mmCIF file of C-alpha atoms in Angstrom:
data_model
loop_
_atom_site.group_PDB
_atom_site.id
_atom_site.type_symbol
_atom_site.label_atom_id
_atom_site.label_comp_id
_atom_site.label_asym_id
_atom_site.label_seq_id
_atom_site.Cartn_x
_atom_site.Cartn_y
_atom_site.Cartn_z
ATOM 1 C CA MET A 24 -8.236 -13.483 -22.417
ATOM 2 C CA ALA A 25 -4.423 -12.560 -21.847
ATOM 3 C CA THR A 26 -1.824 -15.216 -21.707
ATOM 4 C CA THR A 27 0.941 -15.225 -18.901
ATOM 5 C CA ASN A 28 3.125 -13.518 -21.073
ATOM 6 C CA ASP A 29 1.139 -10.481 -20.332
ATOM 7 C CA ILE A 30 1.506 -11.009 -16.437
ATOM 8 C CA LYS A 31 3.222 -7.864 -14.929
ATOM 9 C CA ASN A 32 2.957 -6.243 -11.540
ATOM 10 C CA GLY A 33 0.284 -4.748 -10.484
ATOM 11 C CA THR A 34 -2.148 -6.791 -13.070
ATOM 12 C CA VAL A 35 -5.296 -8.264 -11.821
ATOM 13 C CA LEU A 36 -6.339 -11.701 -12.758
ATOM 14 C CA LYS A 37 -9.911 -13.008 -12.407
ATOM 15 C CA LEU A 38 -9.247 -16.846 -11.383
ATOM 16 C CA GLU A 39 -11.859 -18.930 -9.517
ATOM 17 C CA GLY A 40 -14.406 -16.241 -9.388
ATOM 18 C CA ASN A 41 -11.895 -14.201 -7.324
ATOM 19 C CA LEU A 42 -9.832 -10.824 -8.361
ATOM 20 C CA TRP A 43 -6.151 -11.663 -7.319
ATOM 21 C CA ASN A 44 -3.725 -8.808 -7.853
ATOM 22 C CA VAL A 45 0.090 -9.766 -9.070
ATOM 23 C CA ILE A 46 2.500 -8.637 -6.186
ATOM 24 C CA GLU A 47 5.512 -10.187 -8.011
ATOM 25 C CA PHE A 48 6.210 -13.029 -11.201
ATOM 26 C CA GLN A 49 8.812 -14.259 -12.626
ATOM 27 C CA HIS A 50 9.399 -16.339 -15.879
ATOM 28 C CA VAL A 51 11.481 -19.381 -15.715
ATOM 29 C CA LYS A 52 12.973 -21.379 -18.350
ATOM 30 C CA PRO A 53 14.332 -24.245 -17.041
ATOM 31 C CA GLY A 54 17.069 -26.457 -18.929
ATOM 32 C CA LYS A 55 14.592 -29.491 -19.097
ATOM 33 C CA GLY A 56 11.006 -29.372 -19.478
ATOM 34 C CA GLY A 57 9.054 -26.334 -20.353
ATOM 35 C CA ALA A 58 9.059 -22.748 -19.204
ATOM 36 C CA PHE A 59 6.586 -21.518 -16.678
ATOM 37 C CA VAL A 60 5.521 -18.347 -14.890
ATOM 38 C CA ARG A 61 6.202 -17.901 -10.912
ATOM 39 C CA THR A 62 3.514 -15.576 -9.401
ATOM 40 C CA LYS A 63 3.035 -14.250 -5.707
ATOM 41 C CA LEU A 64 -0.648 -13.466 -5.909
ATOM 42 C CA ARG A 65 -2.708 -11.119 -3.378
ATOM 43 C CA ASN A 66 -6.448 -11.833 -3.201
ATOM 44 C CA VAL A 67 -7.867 -8.253 -3.219
ATOM 45 C CA THR A 68 -10.705 -8.973 -0.902
ATOM 46 C CA SER A 69 -9.515 -10.783 1.697
ATOM 47 C CA GLY A 70 -5.507 -9.574 1.370
ATOM 48 C CA LYS A 71 -4.442 -13.221 1.664
ATOM 49 C CA VAL A 72 -1.044 -14.012 -0.453
ATOM 50 C CA VAL A 73 -0.550 -16.922 -2.548
ATOM 51 C CA ASP A 74 2.314 -18.708 -4.703
ATOM 52 C CA LYS A 75 0.900 -19.652 -8.032
ATOM 53 C CA THR A 76 2.660 -21.246 -11.006
ATOM 54 C CA PHE A 77 1.086 -20.944 -14.479
ATOM 55 C CA ASN A 78 2.331 -22.992 -17.685
ATOM 56 C CA ALA A 79 4.256 -20.556 -20.025
ATOM 57 C CA GLY A 80 1.587 -19.220 -23.121
ATOM 58 C CA ALA A 81 -1.493 -20.516 -20.926
ATOM 59 C CA LYS A 82 -4.652 -18.503 -21.189
ATOM 60 C CA VAL A 83 -5.531 -16.115 -18.094
ATOM 61 C CA GLU A 84 -8.302 -14.301 -17.620
ATOM 62 C CA THR A 85 -7.223 -10.547 -16.448
ATOM 63 C CA ALA A 86 -9.785 -8.073 -15.130
ATOM 64 C CA THR A 87 -10.395 -4.664 -16.091
ATOM 65 C CA VAL A 88 -9.378 -2.152 -13.188
ATOM 66 C CA ASP A 89 -9.665 1.416 -12.979
ATOM 67 C CA ARG A 90 -7.231 3.590 -11.354
ATOM 68 C CA SER A 91 -7.499 7.336 -10.415
ATOM 69 C CA GLU A 92 -6.096 9.941 -8.292
ATOM 70 C CA TYR A 93 -8.010 10.777 -5.544
ATOM 71 C CA GLN A 94 -7.496 12.686 -2.547
ATOM 72 C CA TYR A 95 -8.363 11.879 1.230
ATOM 73 C CA LEU A 96 -10.764 14.068 2.511
ATOM 74 C CA TYR A 97 -12.040 12.517 5.918
ATOM 75 C CA GLN A 98 -13.050 9.552 7.938
ATOM 76 C CA ASP A 99 -16.466 9.080 8.326
ATOM 77 C CA GLY A 100 -17.461 6.292 11.148
ATOM 78 C CA ALA A 101 -15.593 3.093 9.596
ATOM 79 C CA ASP A 102 -15.522 4.484 6.291
ATOM 80 C CA TYR A 103 -12.990 7.060 4.397
ATOM 81 C CA VAL A 104 -14.420 9.719 1.993
ATOM 82 C CA PHE A 105 -11.985 10.483 -1.061
ATOM 83 C CA MET A 106 -12.511 13.164 -3.693
ATOM 84 C CA ASP A 107 -11.630 12.506 -7.742
ATOM 85 C CA ASN A 108 -9.024 15.073 -8.462
ATOM 86 C CA LYS A 109 -10.582 15.382 -11.968
ATOM 87 C CA THR A 110 -13.858 15.358 -11.599
ATOM 88 C CA TYR A 111 -14.385 16.385 -7.736
ATOM 89 C CA ASP A 112 -16.681 13.528 -7.385
ATOM 90 C CA GLN A 113 -16.670 12.343 -3.482
ATOM 91 C CA ILE A 114 -16.732 8.267 -3.276
ATOM 92 C CA THR A 115 -16.874 6.344 0.073
ATOM 93 C CA VAL A 116 -14.683 3.856 0.659
ATOM 94 C CA PRO A 117 -15.446 1.096 3.501
ATOM 95 C CA GLY A 118 -12.653 0.670 6.009
ATOM 96 C CA GLU A 119 -11.849 -3.084 5.121
ATOM 97 C CA VAL A 120 -10.697 -1.781 1.600
ATOM 98 C CA VAL A 121 -8.444 0.813 3.165
ATOM 99 C CA GLY A 122 -6.975 -1.458 5.635
ATOM 100 C CA ASP A 123 -3.518 -1.038 6.745
ATOM 101 C CA ALA A 124 -3.160 2.438 4.603
ATOM 102 C CA ALA A 125 -5.041 3.815 7.358
ATOM 103 C CA ASN A 126 -2.005 4.159 9.413
ATOM 104 C CA PHE A 127 -0.451 6.639 6.964
ATOM 105 C CA MET A 128 -3.394 8.695 5.979
ATOM 106 C CA LEU A 129 -3.599 12.497 6.399
ATOM 107 C CA GLU A 130 -6.194 14.748 5.234
ATOM 108 C CA ASN A 131 -5.275 16.014 1.700
ATOM 109 C CA LEU A 132 -2.800 13.040 0.858
ATOM 110 C CA ASN A 133 -2.954 11.999 -2.828
ATOM 111 C CA ALA A 134 -3.410 8.087 -3.259
ATOM 112 C CA THR A 135 -4.449 5.846 -6.119
ATOM 113 C CA ILE A 136 -7.645 3.880 -5.602
ATOM 114 C CA ALA A 137 -8.565 0.951 -7.946
ATOM 115 C CA MET A 138 -12.165 0.328 -8.823
ATOM 116 C CA TYR A 139 -13.527 -2.597 -10.564
ATOM 117 C CA GLU A 140 -17.118 -2.487 -11.739
ATOM 118 C CA GLY A 141 -17.865 0.533 -9.977
ATOM 119 C CA ALA A 142 -16.412 -0.765 -6.504
ATOM 120 C CA PRO A 143 -13.065 0.297 -4.779
ATOM 121 C CA LEU A 144 -10.811 -2.633 -5.012
ATOM 122 C CA TYR A 145 -7.563 -1.325 -2.777
ATOM 123 C CA ILE A 146 -5.823 1.595 -2.228
ATOM 124 C CA GLU A 147 -2.517 2.726 -3.018
ATOM 125 C CA LEU A 148 -0.221 5.083 -0.940
ATOM 126 C CA PRO A 149 2.818 6.831 -2.178
ATOM 127 C CA ALA A 150 6.005 4.817 -1.153
ATOM 128 C CA SER A 151 6.698 7.202 1.847
ATOM 129 C CA VAL A 152 4.676 9.948 3.363
ATOM 130 C CA VAL A 153 6.001 12.516 6.390
ATOM 131 C CA LEU A 154 4.204 12.373 9.829
ATOM 132 C CA GLU A 155 5.033 14.155 13.198
ATOM 133 C CA ILE A 156 5.885 12.184 15.884
ATOM 134 C CA THR A 157 3.161 13.065 18.415
ATOM 135 C CA TYR A 158 4.469 10.786 21.378
ATOM 136 C CA THR A 159 7.645 9.289 21.999
ATOM 137 C CA GLU A 160 9.904 8.799 25.141
ATOM 138 C CA PRO A 161 12.395 11.732 25.770
ATOM 139 C CA GLY A 162 15.969 10.896 24.669
ATOM 140 C CA LEU A 163 18.777 10.357 27.252
ATOM 141 C CA GLN A 164 22.141 11.903 27.016
ATOM 142 C CA GLY A 165 24.312 10.075 25.305
ATOM 143 C CA ASP A 166 21.559 8.680 23.161
ATOM 144 C CA ARG A 167 23.432 8.715 19.580
ATOM 145 C CA SER A 168 21.910 7.792 16.069
ATOM 146 C CA THR A 169 23.984 4.778 15.916
ATOM 147 C CA GLY A 170 22.004 3.256 18.862
ATOM 148 C CA GLY A 171 18.789 1.213 19.542
ATOM 149 C CA THR A 172 15.221 2.169 18.693
ATOM 150 C CA LYS A 173 12.474 3.175 20.824
ATOM 151 C CA PRO A 174 8.735 3.155 19.845
ATOM 152 C CA ALA A 175 7.219 6.710 18.711
ATOM 153 C CA THR A 176 3.428 7.755 18.074
ATOM 154 C CA VAL A 177 2.796 9.339 14.455
ATOM 155 C CA GLU A 178 0.188 11.814 14.173
ATOM 156 C CA THR A 179 -2.180 9.187 12.577
ATOM 157 C CA GLY A 180 -1.983 7.297 15.952
ATOM 158 C CA TYR A 181 -0.079 4.819 14.420
ATOM 159 C CA GLN A 182 3.329 3.379 16.252
ATOM 160 C CA ILE A 183 6.792 2.994 14.630
ATOM 161 C CA GLN A 184 10.160 2.372 15.679
ATOM 162 C CA VAL A 185 12.431 5.421 15.796
ATOM 163 C CA PRO A 186 16.277 6.084 16.548
ATOM 164 C CA LEU A 187 16.749 7.208 20.379
ATOM 165 C CA PHE A 188 17.774 10.611 19.642
ATOM 166 C CA LEU A 189 14.569 11.630 17.940
ATOM 167 C CA GLU A 190 11.760 13.865 19.900
ATOM 168 C CA GLN A 191 8.382 14.588 19.953
ATOM 169 C CA GLY A 192 7.407 17.037 17.440
ATOM 170 C CA THR A 193 9.664 16.028 14.772
ATOM 171 C CA LYS A 194 8.910 15.164 11.037
ATOM 172 C CA VAL A 195 9.728 11.975 9.990
ATOM 173 C CA LYS A 196 9.410 9.774 6.374
ATOM 174 C CA VAL A 197 7.870 6.497 6.929
ATOM 175 C CA ASP A 198 7.530 3.773 4.475
ATOM 176 C CA THR A 199 3.867 3.127 3.609
ATOM 177 C CA ARG A 200 4.265 -0.710 2.562
ATOM 178 C CA THR A 201 6.199 -1.555 5.825
ATOM 179 C CA GLY A 202 5.653 0.940 8.326
ATOM 180 C CA ASP A 203 9.680 1.532 8.746
ATOM 181 C CA TYR A 204 11.527 4.607 9.539
ATOM 182 C CA LEU A 205 13.081 6.240 6.639
ATOM 183 C CA GLY A 206 14.696 9.088 8.157
ATOM 184 C CA ARG A 207 14.387 12.578 9.487
ATOM 185 C CA VAL A 208 12.582 15.391 7.493
ATOM 186 C CA ASN A 209 13.965 19.136 7.848
ATOM 187 C CA GLU A 210 11.558 22.009 6.959
#
């Protein structure tokens, strides 16, 4: 058991029989009344996000979650196969656990997998990845970087919005949390 003072981003709490990952937390000390902790929690299995408030110093049950570095190897039907970077053991992660992270995963990408009692809970990707644009409409004369955006499909099959001047074959940096275009990569 821990108290609300131990809550940090990334902590996994056990509430009402479910596991909840702390996305945000804020200790609040109003001028009148007792202090409390305002949190935003994501259900580890369903992905549902809720706001929950705890009284300061209240007991909360934390779950022991092991986070390890894994390398993405390949997709096997609806499942994804990863290899532990230390032991070289391979694990299969169901597609529901991978979720939207699949939009940004290329073979050999390193990711952190959180495990609870031997079962994978969720996957944390690097903040950004470099992907190649496989299809986009050609840019027209006069398209400038300060203009609008157009849809582009990257090598994973995911579609992002990019500036009008970008062409097919260009490598771009993409934010894995939001799917936003971050910039062009020159190699």
